Amino acid sequence: MASTIPDPQGQAPAPPHAADRAGRVEARGIDFIPETERHGRPRELFAVWAAPNVSYLALVIGGALVLMGLDLVQALVLTVLGNLFWILVGLLAVSGPAAGAPSEVIMRAMYGIRGNRVNIAVNGWFVSVCYLALNWAAASLAAFGLLEEIGVHPGTPVKVVTIVAIAAATLAISVYGHATIVKLYGPLTCVLTVAFVVLSGYVATHAQWDYRPQHALHGAALWAALSAGLALVASGPLSYTNSADFSRYLPSGASPKAIAGWTALGAFIPSVVFTALGALAGTVLDMSDPQTALATILPSWFTPVFLLSVVLGTIANNAMTAYSSGLALQAVGVRLRRSRSVALDGTLGVALTLYALLVSNFLDTVNNMLQLMVALLGPAMAIYAADILLRRNRYDGRALSDESRDAPFWYRGGVNRAGAVALLAGAAVASQCLNTTLYTGELAKAADGVDLSLPSGILISAAVYAALMRGRRAAA
C-alpha cells in the first residue's frame, strides 16, 4: 500500500486518492502529487478552461478595440491573433503532469528557490489579486444591474454586501479546489454557452458588419492602435502562467499533445467568440458602459438571464484565479494552508474591487492594468515556455519541492541567474516600448506611439534565457 505524503504547509497527510475529490476540501497545496493520487483525462481540461472564458471581461475588451478607433475587420483580426497566445498556455500545462507540481513550484527550475519567490510574488500572487479585483468588479456591476431588475436600488451598503457575497461564492469553490472545479465546470460551461449564444443572436442582428469609424485611423496612429489592441487581447492568455496548476493531477503518462490541445482549445474558442461579440456590439453601441448598452438591444425577459450569466461566468473565472493565488502565496514562503491563503488573497481582492468600483473608473482601470502587465507577463510566459522546450518537459517534482541549500534547483545563492537576467532584460525593454494613458516608454515615443512591448518582451526574454542556459545539464 502506498504511504501518505505530508504537506510541507502543515496540513495533515492525505491517503492515496483522497487528497483531491469533488465536494471535499482539497488536501494538497504546493507539495508533490504522487502517482497514486493522479487521476482524470486530458479532455477534462476543455471545460476547466472554457467556463471561465465565457467572460464579460472579454466583451469589455472587444468593445474597447472599437473604442480605440479600429474598424470591425481590424478588431476581429486582433481578436484571433491575440488569443493565439493560448497555445503557450497549453504548452505550459504539459509541465504539470511531468512534475506532479503546480506552476508556482515548477518555475523554481527557471529562477531558483529564492529567485522564484520574488518572481511569484509579482507575476503570480500580485497579478492574481489584481485579476480577482477586475473580475469581481465586472461581476458586481452585473449583480447591481440584476438587483435593479428586481426593484432593489443598490446603494453603497448594498453594493458592499453584494461584492462580499460574490467573493464568498468564488472563494468557496477555490477552497474545495481542483476536483470540485473539474466536476463543476462541465455543466457550468453548457449553461453559460446557451445564455451567451442567445446574446450572440441579438448582437449579430443589430451589428453593422461593414462598420468603419467616422474618422478612420491612418499611419502611425493606426499602428499604435493595432499594437495596443493586440497587447490588450493577449494580456488575457499571458496572465495564465499557472496552467500546470490544473493539469498536475493527471497521470504522468498522459499525452502532452492532448493536454496542450484541450487546454488551449478550451480557452481559445470562448475567448475569441466573446471578444468578437464585444467588438460587434461596439459597432452599434457605446461600449464604454457595456452592461447598460447591451440592455438596450435585449428583450426584458433576457436581461436578468444575461446579468446572472455574467456573474456566474466571472465567479468561475475568479475561482481558478483565487485557487492559483493561494498556491502562489505558499510558494512565496508564507506558511499557511492553501484554504487560508485563498481567504487572505480574497480579502485583498475585495478591497481592490471596492476601489475599482467606488473610487476609480472601471474601464480605465481594466485597460491600464492589462496593458501595463504585458511588460511582465510576456517575458515570464516566454521563459517558462523556453524552459519546457530546453528540458524536453523533463521535471523531477520531488527535486523541485526540495528547498534546502543542497537542492538541485538552489543554483547559486538560491537564484538561477539565467532566469533572473532574462526576465529583467525582457521586462526592461518591454517597459520602454509601452504606450498607455498612464505611461509611455522612450522607445514607444520614438516609434510614434506604436506599442511593441508584447513582441519585444517575449522575444528578448526567450532568446536571453536560451543563450544563458545553453550547455547546462537539464535537471532530470
Short mmCIF file of C-alpha atoms in Angstrom, two decimals:
data_model
loop_
_atom_site.label_atom_id
_atom_site.label_comp_id
_atom_site.label_asym_id
_atom_site.label_seq_id
_atom_site.Cartn_x
_atom_site.Cartn_y
_atom_site.Cartn_z
CA MET A 1 0.00 0.00 0.00
CA ALA A 2 1.31 3.45 -0.88
CA SER A 3 2.25 5.66 2.05
CA THR A 4 0.75 9.02 2.79
CA ILE A 5 2.68 12.19 1.93
CA PRO A 6 2.95 15.01 4.50
CA ASP A 7 2.13 18.53 3.37
CA PRO A 8 5.02 20.97 3.92
CA GLN A 9 2.48 23.73 4.64
CA GLY A 10 1.31 21.99 7.82
CA GLN A 11 -1.75 20.11 6.51
CA ALA A 12 -2.49 16.59 7.66
CA PRO A 13 -1.30 13.74 5.42
CA ALA A 14 -3.79 12.62 2.80
CA PRO A 15 -4.37 8.96 1.94
CA PRO A 16 -3.93 7.96 -1.73
CA HIS A 17 -6.81 9.04 -3.98
CA ALA A 18 -8.46 11.06 -1.18
CA ALA A 19 -6.48 14.27 -1.48
CA ASP A 20 -8.49 15.52 -4.49
CA ARG A 21 -12.18 14.63 -4.52
CA ALA A 22 -15.09 16.77 -5.65
CA GLY A 23 -17.11 18.07 -2.72
CA ARG A 24 -14.20 17.78 -0.29
CA VAL A 25 -11.64 20.41 0.61
CA GLU A 26 -8.51 19.60 -1.38
CA ALA A 27 -5.75 18.34 0.93
CA ARG A 28 -2.82 19.22 -1.27
CA GLY A 29 -1.07 22.56 -1.56
CA ILE A 30 2.16 23.09 -3.47
CA ASP A 31 3.55 19.69 -2.49
CA PHE A 32 4.38 16.90 -4.93
CA ILE A 33 1.44 14.78 -6.17
CA PRO A 34 2.43 11.08 -6.08
CA GLU A 35 1.36 8.80 -8.90
CA THR A 36 -1.12 7.01 -6.60
CA GLU A 37 -3.18 10.22 -6.39
CA ARG A 38 -3.16 11.02 -10.10
CA HIS A 39 -6.45 10.73 -11.96
CA GLY A 40 -8.51 12.16 -14.82
CA ARG A 41 -8.12 12.59 -18.57
CA PRO A 42 -6.74 15.49 -20.63
CA ARG A 43 -10.13 16.15 -22.24
CA GLU A 44 -11.46 17.29 -18.84
CA LEU A 45 -9.27 20.37 -19.26
CA PHE A 46 -11.51 21.69 -22.04
CA ALA A 47 -14.38 22.55 -19.68
CA VAL A 48 -11.96 23.71 -16.97
CA TRP A 49 -10.69 26.41 -19.34
CA ALA A 50 -13.91 27.06 -21.28
CA ALA A 51 -16.16 28.04 -18.36
CA PRO A 52 -14.01 30.91 -17.04
CA ASN A 53 -13.51 32.29 -20.54
CA VAL A 54 -17.21 32.67 -21.28
CA SER A 55 -16.44 36.05 -19.88
CA TYR A 56 -17.89 39.53 -19.52
CA LEU A 57 -14.33 40.88 -19.43
CA ALA A 58 -13.88 39.54 -22.97
CA LEU A 59 -16.90 41.61 -24.05
CA VAL A 60 -15.32 44.66 -22.43
CA ILE A 61 -12.04 44.09 -24.28
CA GLY A 62 -13.82 43.56 -27.61
CA GLY A 63 -15.75 46.77 -27.16
CA ALA A 64 -12.55 48.60 -26.22
CA LEU A 65 -11.00 47.64 -29.58
CA VAL A 66 -13.72 49.56 -31.39
CA LEU A 67 -13.45 52.46 -28.95
CA MET A 68 -9.76 52.70 -29.91
CA GLY A 69 -10.86 53.69 -33.41
CA LEU A 70 -10.44 50.35 -35.19
CA ASP A 71 -12.89 49.09 -37.79
CA LEU A 72 -14.64 45.74 -37.36
CA VAL A 73 -12.26 43.71 -39.55
CA GLN A 74 -9.22 45.04 -37.72
CA ALA A 75 -10.81 44.32 -34.34
CA LEU A 76 -11.70 40.75 -35.36
CA VAL A 77 -8.21 40.06 -36.71
CA LEU A 78 -6.65 41.27 -33.45
CA THR A 79 -9.12 39.12 -31.54
CA VAL A 80 -7.87 35.98 -33.27
CA LEU A 81 -4.18 36.91 -33.19
CA GLY A 82 -4.18 37.93 -29.54
CA ASN A 83 -5.95 34.76 -28.46
CA LEU A 84 -3.42 32.55 -30.28
CA PHE A 85 -1.28 33.05 -27.18
CA TRP A 86 -3.48 30.42 -25.54
CA ILE A 87 -1.21 27.98 -27.38
CA LEU A 88 1.54 28.96 -24.93
CA VAL A 89 -0.83 28.36 -22.02
CA GLY A 90 -1.42 24.87 -23.39
CA LEU A 91 2.32 24.30 -23.67
CA LEU A 92 2.85 25.32 -20.05
CA ALA A 93 0.13 22.92 -18.92
CA VAL A 94 2.15 19.88 -20.06
CA SER A 95 4.67 20.53 -17.28
CA GLY A 96 2.06 19.78 -14.59
CA PRO A 97 1.78 16.00 -15.05
CA ALA A 98 5.50 15.75 -15.82
CA ALA A 99 6.42 17.31 -12.47
CA GLY A 100 3.37 16.43 -10.39
CA ALA A 101 3.59 20.00 -9.13
CA PRO A 102 1.93 23.37 -9.80
CA SER A 103 3.46 26.07 -11.97
CA GLU A 104 4.46 28.02 -8.87
CA VAL A 105 6.87 25.20 -7.94
CA ILE A 106 7.99 24.25 -11.45
CA MET A 107 9.27 27.78 -12.01
CA ARG A 108 11.95 27.13 -9.40
CA ALA A 109 13.77 25.45 -12.28
CA MET A 110 13.86 28.80 -14.08
CA TYR A 111 14.63 31.19 -11.22
CA GLY A 112 15.97 29.13 -8.31
CA ILE A 113 14.34 28.68 -4.91
CA ARG A 114 14.84 32.25 -3.71
CA GLY A 115 14.61 33.90 -7.11
CA ASN A 116 11.29 32.21 -7.74
CA ARG A 117 9.84 33.64 -4.54
CA VAL A 118 10.36 37.12 -5.94
CA ASN A 119 9.04 36.11 -9.36
CA ILE A 120 5.91 34.50 -7.91
CA ALA A 121 5.29 37.43 -5.57
CA VAL A 122 4.96 39.71 -8.61
CA ASN A 123 4.00 37.59 -11.63
CA GLY A 124 1.94 35.08 -9.66
CA TRP A 125 0.46 36.43 -6.46
CA PHE A 126 0.18 40.16 -7.25
CA VAL A 127 -1.18 39.58 -10.76
CA SER A 128 -3.73 37.09 -9.41
CA VAL A 129 -5.00 39.51 -6.77
CA CYS A 130 -5.34 42.26 -9.39
CA TYR A 131 -7.31 39.96 -11.68
CA LEU A 132 -9.52 38.94 -8.77
CA ALA A 133 -10.41 42.59 -8.32
CA LEU A 134 -11.03 43.24 -12.03
CA ASN A 135 -13.28 40.23 -12.46
CA TRP A 136 -15.17 40.82 -9.24
CA ALA A 137 -15.73 44.39 -10.34
CA ALA A 138 -17.25 43.12 -13.60
CA ALA A 139 -19.43 40.59 -11.77
CA SER A 140 -20.52 43.17 -9.23
CA LEU A 141 -21.61 45.63 -11.92
CA ALA A 142 -23.77 42.88 -13.41
CA ALA A 143 -25.13 41.99 -9.96
CA PHE A 144 -26.03 45.63 -9.31
CA GLY A 145 -27.96 45.64 -12.59
CA LEU A 146 -29.69 42.40 -11.61
CA LEU A 147 -30.80 43.97 -8.33
CA GLU A 148 -32.21 46.94 -10.26
CA GLU A 149 -34.19 44.49 -12.39
CA ILE A 150 -35.91 43.11 -9.28
CA GLY A 151 -36.57 46.56 -7.83
CA VAL A 152 -33.71 46.89 -5.34
CA HIS A 153 -31.70 50.10 -5.56
CA PRO A 154 -28.07 49.24 -4.75
CA GLY A 155 -26.76 51.99 -2.51
CA THR A 156 -23.23 51.78 -1.12
CA PRO A 157 -24.08 49.35 1.75
CA VAL A 158 -25.91 47.02 -0.67
CA LYS A 159 -23.00 47.22 -3.11
CA VAL A 160 -20.51 46.25 -0.43
CA VAL A 161 -22.66 43.29 0.66
CA THR A 162 -23.05 42.19 -2.98
CA ILE A 163 -19.30 42.31 -3.63
CA VAL A 164 -18.60 40.29 -0.48
CA ALA A 165 -21.28 37.71 -1.40
CA ILE A 166 -19.80 37.20 -4.89
CA ALA A 167 -16.33 36.90 -3.38
CA ALA A 168 -17.56 34.35 -0.83
CA ALA A 169 -19.08 32.14 -3.55
CA THR A 170 -15.86 32.34 -5.54
CA LEU A 171 -13.62 31.51 -2.61
CA ALA A 172 -15.80 28.55 -1.59
CA ILE A 173 -15.12 26.89 -4.95
CA SER A 174 -11.42 27.74 -4.66
CA VAL A 175 -11.11 26.26 -1.18
CA TYR A 176 -12.72 22.99 -2.24
CA GLY A 177 -10.17 23.01 -5.01
CA HIS A 178 -9.14 21.15 -8.12
CA ALA A 179 -11.57 18.20 -8.24
CA THR A 180 -14.56 20.42 -7.48
CA ILE A 181 -13.52 22.80 -10.26
CA VAL A 182 -13.22 19.93 -12.75
CA LYS A 183 -16.60 18.49 -11.70
CA LEU A 184 -18.48 21.79 -11.64
CA TYR A 185 -17.15 23.46 -14.78
CA GLY A 186 -18.52 20.94 -17.28
CA PRO A 187 -22.22 21.67 -16.66
CA LEU A 188 -21.42 25.33 -15.98
CA THR A 189 -19.85 25.62 -19.44
CA CYS A 190 -23.03 24.24 -21.02
CA VAL A 191 -25.31 26.65 -19.13
CA LEU A 192 -23.18 29.69 -19.88
CA THR A 193 -22.80 28.76 -23.53
CA VAL A 194 -26.57 28.58 -24.02
CA ALA A 195 -27.05 32.00 -22.42
CA PHE A 196 -24.32 33.66 -24.44
CA VAL A 197 -25.41 32.02 -27.70
CA VAL A 198 -28.77 33.76 -27.21
CA LEU A 199 -26.93 37.01 -26.52
CA SER A 200 -24.90 36.48 -29.69
CA GLY A 201 -28.07 36.22 -31.72
CA TYR A 202 -29.33 39.63 -30.57
CA VAL A 203 -25.94 41.28 -31.04
CA ALA A 204 -25.44 39.80 -34.51
CA THR A 205 -28.89 41.01 -35.57
CA HIS A 206 -28.10 44.61 -34.67
CA ALA A 207 -24.38 44.72 -35.58
CA GLN A 208 -23.03 46.74 -38.52
CA TRP A 209 -20.98 44.11 -40.29
CA ASP A 210 -19.40 46.69 -42.60
CA TYR A 211 -18.58 49.06 -39.74
CA ARG A 212 -15.87 51.67 -40.18
CA PRO A 213 -15.26 54.56 -37.77
CA GLN A 214 -16.26 58.02 -38.93
CA HIS A 215 -12.65 59.17 -38.67
CA ALA A 216 -10.54 56.24 -39.81
CA LEU A 217 -7.04 55.90 -38.38
CA HIS A 218 -4.03 56.07 -40.67
CA GLY A 219 -0.27 55.81 -40.47
CA ALA A 220 1.36 55.86 -37.04
CA ALA A 221 -1.97 56.37 -35.27
CA LEU A 222 -3.33 53.17 -36.84
CA TRP A 223 -0.24 51.14 -35.96
CA ALA A 224 -0.35 52.48 -32.41
CA ALA A 225 -3.98 51.40 -32.02
CA LEU A 226 -3.29 47.98 -33.57
CA SER A 227 -0.32 47.29 -31.31
CA ALA A 228 -2.17 48.45 -28.19
CA GLY A 229 -5.20 46.38 -29.13
CA LEU A 230 -3.11 43.25 -29.68
CA ALA A 231 -1.47 43.70 -26.27
CA LEU A 232 -4.89 44.19 -24.67
CA VAL A 233 -6.29 40.96 -26.13
CA ALA A 234 -3.11 38.97 -25.47
CA SER A 235 -2.97 40.09 -21.84
CA GLY A 236 -5.68 37.51 -21.03
CA PRO A 237 -3.79 34.35 -22.05
CA LEU A 238 -0.44 35.80 -20.96
CA SER A 239 -1.75 36.09 -17.39
CA TYR A 240 -2.08 32.30 -17.15
CA THR A 241 1.46 31.14 -16.41
CA ASN A 242 -0.31 28.89 -13.87
CA SER A 243 -1.88 26.35 -16.24
CA ALA A 244 0.07 23.45 -14.70
CA ASP A 245 -1.96 24.03 -11.51
CA PHE A 246 -4.97 22.42 -13.21
CA SER A 247 -3.18 19.60 -15.02
CA ARG A 248 -0.84 18.36 -12.29
CA TYR A 249 -3.25 15.67 -11.05
CA LEU A 250 -3.24 13.94 -14.45
CA PRO A 251 -1.18 10.72 -14.68
CA SER A 252 2.42 11.33 -15.72
CA GLY A 253 1.80 9.18 -18.81
CA ALA A 254 -0.99 11.43 -20.13
CA SER A 255 -0.42 12.65 -23.69
CA PRO A 256 1.34 16.05 -23.71
CA LYS A 257 -0.29 16.88 -27.05
CA ALA A 258 -3.75 16.17 -25.61
CA ILE A 259 -3.03 18.24 -22.50
CA ALA A 260 -1.79 21.20 -24.53
CA GLY A 261 -4.56 20.87 -27.11
CA TRP A 262 -7.53 20.62 -24.74
CA THR A 263 -6.20 23.44 -22.56
CA ALA A 264 -5.57 25.82 -25.45
CA LEU A 265 -8.77 24.95 -27.31
CA GLY A 266 -10.95 25.23 -24.23
CA ALA A 267 -9.77 28.78 -23.64
CA PHE A 268 -9.32 29.90 -27.26
CA ILE A 269 -12.83 29.20 -28.55
CA PRO A 270 -14.88 31.14 -25.97
CA SER A 271 -12.27 33.92 -25.75
CA VAL A 272 -12.44 34.54 -29.50
CA VAL A 273 -16.23 34.27 -29.63
CA PHE A 274 -16.94 36.67 -26.78
CA THR A 275 -14.22 39.19 -27.59
CA ALA A 276 -15.58 39.26 -31.15
CA LEU A 277 -19.07 39.66 -29.71
CA GLY A 278 -17.91 42.71 -27.79
CA ALA A 279 -16.42 44.18 -30.97
CA LEU A 280 -19.65 43.52 -32.90
CA ALA A 281 -21.67 45.20 -30.18
CA GLY A 282 -19.30 48.16 -30.37
CA THR A 283 -20.36 48.80 -33.97
CA VAL A 284 -23.81 49.93 -32.80
CA LEU A 285 -23.47 50.59 -29.06
CA ASP A 286 -21.34 52.74 -26.79
CA MET A 287 -19.27 50.02 -25.15
CA SER A 288 -17.72 52.38 -22.62
CA ASP A 289 -20.59 51.05 -20.47
CA PRO A 290 -21.20 47.56 -21.94
CA GLN A 291 -23.84 46.41 -19.48
CA THR A 292 -26.11 49.43 -19.98
CA ALA A 293 -25.51 49.46 -23.72
CA LEU A 294 -26.35 45.78 -24.24
CA ALA A 295 -29.54 46.12 -22.22
CA THR A 296 -30.91 48.44 -24.94
CA ILE A 297 -30.93 45.65 -27.55
CA LEU A 298 -32.01 42.78 -25.32
CA PRO A 299 -35.64 41.83 -24.56
CA SER A 300 -36.71 42.46 -20.98
CA TRP A 301 -37.03 38.73 -20.20
CA PHE A 302 -33.45 38.01 -21.20
CA THR A 303 -31.71 40.90 -19.43
CA PRO A 304 -31.78 39.19 -15.98
CA VAL A 305 -30.54 35.96 -17.59
CA PHE A 306 -27.66 37.80 -19.21
CA LEU A 307 -26.70 39.56 -15.98
CA LEU A 308 -26.84 36.33 -13.97
CA SER A 309 -24.69 34.61 -16.60
CA VAL A 310 -22.09 37.36 -16.28
CA VAL A 311 -21.99 36.83 -12.52
CA LEU A 312 -21.68 33.04 -12.83
CA GLY A 313 -19.02 33.22 -15.56
CA THR A 314 -16.95 35.65 -13.55
CA ILE A 315 -17.20 33.52 -10.43
CA ALA A 316 -15.90 30.58 -12.50
CA ASN A 317 -13.02 32.69 -13.78
CA ASN A 318 -12.08 34.02 -10.38
CA ALA A 319 -12.36 30.66 -8.63
CA MET A 320 -9.43 29.48 -10.77
CA THR A 321 -7.53 32.71 -10.13
CA ALA A 322 -8.09 32.52 -6.37
CA TYR A 323 -7.04 28.86 -6.37
CA SER A 324 -3.73 29.73 -8.00
CA SER A 325 -3.21 32.82 -5.86
CA GLY A 326 -3.38 30.59 -2.79
CA LEU A 327 -0.70 28.32 -4.24
CA ALA A 328 1.36 31.38 -5.16
CA LEU A 329 1.27 32.69 -1.61
CA GLN A 330 2.52 29.32 -0.36
CA ALA A 331 5.29 29.30 -2.98
CA VAL A 332 6.41 32.76 -1.84
CA GLY A 333 7.11 31.18 1.54
CA VAL A 334 4.05 32.13 3.59
CA ARG A 335 3.35 29.19 5.89
CA LEU A 336 -0.41 28.93 5.56
CA ARG A 337 -2.74 26.17 4.48
CA ARG A 338 -3.97 26.64 0.94
CA SER A 339 -7.52 27.31 2.17
CA ARG A 340 -6.29 30.10 4.45
CA SER A 341 -4.03 31.63 1.83
CA VAL A 342 -7.01 31.71 -0.56
CA ALA A 343 -9.06 33.54 2.08
CA LEU A 344 -6.28 36.08 2.63
CA ASP A 345 -5.95 36.79 -1.09
CA GLY A 346 -9.71 37.05 -1.37
CA THR A 347 -9.78 39.74 1.31
CA LEU A 348 -7.18 41.78 -0.58
CA GLY A 349 -9.08 41.25 -3.83
CA VAL A 350 -12.30 42.53 -2.28
CA ALA A 351 -10.51 45.67 -1.08
CA LEU A 352 -9.20 46.35 -4.60
CA THR A 353 -12.66 45.65 -6.04
CA LEU A 354 -14.21 48.25 -3.79
CA TYR A 355 -11.62 50.74 -5.01
CA ALA A 356 -12.19 49.88 -8.68
CA LEU A 357 -15.97 50.33 -8.35
CA LEU A 358 -16.41 53.07 -5.78
CA VAL A 359 -13.35 55.25 -6.46
CA SER A 360 -11.88 54.61 -9.92
CA ASN A 361 -13.33 54.28 -13.44
CA PHE A 362 -13.77 50.57 -14.18
CA LEU A 363 -13.00 50.60 -17.91
CA ASP A 364 -9.92 52.79 -17.47
CA THR A 365 -8.72 50.52 -14.68
CA VAL A 366 -9.09 47.45 -16.90
CA ASN A 367 -7.30 48.93 -19.92
CA ASN A 368 -4.44 50.47 -17.98
CA MET A 369 -3.71 47.47 -15.80
CA LEU A 370 -3.86 44.90 -18.60
CA GLN A 371 -1.61 46.90 -20.92
CA LEU A 372 0.95 47.62 -18.19
CA MET A 373 1.10 43.98 -17.12
CA VAL A 374 2.10 42.81 -20.60
CA ALA A 375 5.60 44.14 -19.88
CA LEU A 376 5.99 41.48 -17.17
CA LEU A 377 3.61 38.73 -18.25
CA GLY A 378 5.05 38.31 -21.75
CA PRO A 379 8.65 37.75 -20.60
CA ALA A 380 7.53 35.39 -17.80
CA MET A 381 5.47 33.30 -20.22
CA ALA A 382 8.35 33.20 -22.73
CA ILE A 383 10.89 31.97 -20.17
CA TYR A 384 8.57 29.23 -18.91
CA ALA A 385 7.85 28.01 -22.46
CA ALA A 386 11.54 28.12 -23.36
CA ASP A 387 12.45 26.07 -20.28
CA ILE A 388 9.92 23.36 -21.16
CA LEU A 389 11.39 23.08 -24.65
CA LEU A 390 15.01 23.14 -23.44
CA ARG A 391 14.37 20.42 -20.84
CA ARG A 392 12.07 18.49 -23.17
CA ASN A 393 9.46 18.66 -20.41
CA ARG A 394 11.56 16.56 -18.03
CA TYR A 395 10.93 17.72 -14.47
CA ASP A 396 11.54 15.97 -11.16
CA GLY A 397 8.72 17.07 -8.89
CA ARG A 398 10.39 15.79 -5.71
CA ALA A 399 13.60 17.67 -6.51
CA LEU A 400 11.60 20.83 -7.25
CA SER A 401 9.93 20.52 -3.84
CA ASP A 402 13.30 20.42 -2.06
CA GLU A 403 14.06 23.93 -0.74
CA SER A 404 17.33 23.08 1.03
CA ARG A 405 20.67 24.66 0.09
CA ASP A 406 21.80 21.31 -1.31
CA ALA A 407 18.77 21.09 -3.62
CA PRO A 408 19.44 20.81 -7.37
CA PHE A 409 17.41 23.97 -8.02
CA TRP A 410 19.13 26.10 -5.40
CA TYR A 411 21.66 27.12 -8.06
CA ARG A 412 23.95 29.85 -6.64
CA GLY A 413 22.63 31.66 -3.60
CA GLY A 414 19.14 30.37 -4.36
CA VAL A 415 18.94 32.19 -7.70
CA ASN A 416 19.20 30.94 -11.27
CA ARG A 417 20.82 33.95 -12.87
CA ALA A 418 19.75 32.85 -16.36
CA GLY A 419 16.08 33.26 -15.47
CA ALA A 420 16.56 36.44 -13.46
CA VAL A 421 18.62 38.17 -16.15
CA ALA A 422 16.26 37.06 -18.94
CA LEU A 423 13.18 38.30 -17.06
CA LEU A 424 14.72 41.64 -16.17
CA ALA A 425 16.08 42.17 -19.69
CA GLY A 426 12.77 41.41 -21.35
CA ALA A 427 10.75 43.47 -18.88
CA ALA A 428 13.16 46.43 -19.14
CA VAL A 429 12.91 46.61 -22.92
CA ALA A 430 9.15 45.93 -22.92
CA SER A 431 8.56 48.72 -20.40
CA GLN A 432 10.25 51.19 -22.74
CA CYS A 433 8.00 50.02 -25.58
CA LEU A 434 4.76 50.55 -23.64
CA ASN A 435 2.28 53.20 -24.71
CA THR A 436 -0.62 53.61 -22.27
CA THR A 437 -2.55 56.56 -20.85
CA LEU A 438 -0.56 56.13 -17.63
CA TYR A 439 2.92 55.71 -19.05
CA THR A 440 4.75 55.87 -22.37
CA GLY A 441 8.26 54.46 -22.74
CA GLU A 442 11.07 56.15 -24.62
CA LEU A 443 11.12 53.54 -27.40
CA ALA A 444 7.35 53.92 -27.86
CA LYS A 445 7.79 57.68 -28.17
CA ALA A 446 10.49 57.19 -30.79
CA ALA A 447 8.15 54.85 -32.69
CA ASP A 448 5.34 57.45 -32.83
CA GLY A 449 3.35 55.71 -30.12
CA VAL A 450 3.49 52.18 -31.55
CA ASP A 451 3.47 49.76 -28.59
CA LEU A 452 5.93 46.92 -29.22
CA SER A 453 6.05 45.72 -25.60
CA LEU A 454 4.45 42.37 -26.45
CA PRO A 455 6.84 41.04 -29.12
CA SER A 456 9.95 42.68 -27.67
CA GLY A 457 9.46 41.31 -24.17
CA ILE A 458 8.71 37.79 -25.36
CA LEU A 459 11.50 37.51 -27.94
CA ILE A 460 14.23 39.09 -25.81
CA SER A 461 13.45 37.05 -22.69
CA ALA A 462 13.26 33.75 -24.59
CA ALA A 463 16.48 34.45 -26.50
CA VAL A 464 18.45 35.57 -23.43
CA TYR A 465 17.24 32.61 -21.37
CA ALA A 466 18.05 30.07 -24.08
CA ALA A 467 21.52 31.57 -24.56
CA LEU A 468 22.36 31.59 -20.84
CA MET A 469 21.01 28.07 -20.26
CA ARG A 470 22.82 26.62 -23.27
CA GLY A 471 25.29 23.96 -22.24
CA ARG A 472 23.80 23.43 -18.80
CA ARG A 473 22.71 19.93 -17.96
CA ALA A 474 18.91 19.90 -17.60
CA ALA A 475 17.76 18.58 -14.26
CA ALA A 476 16.08 15.23 -14.75
#
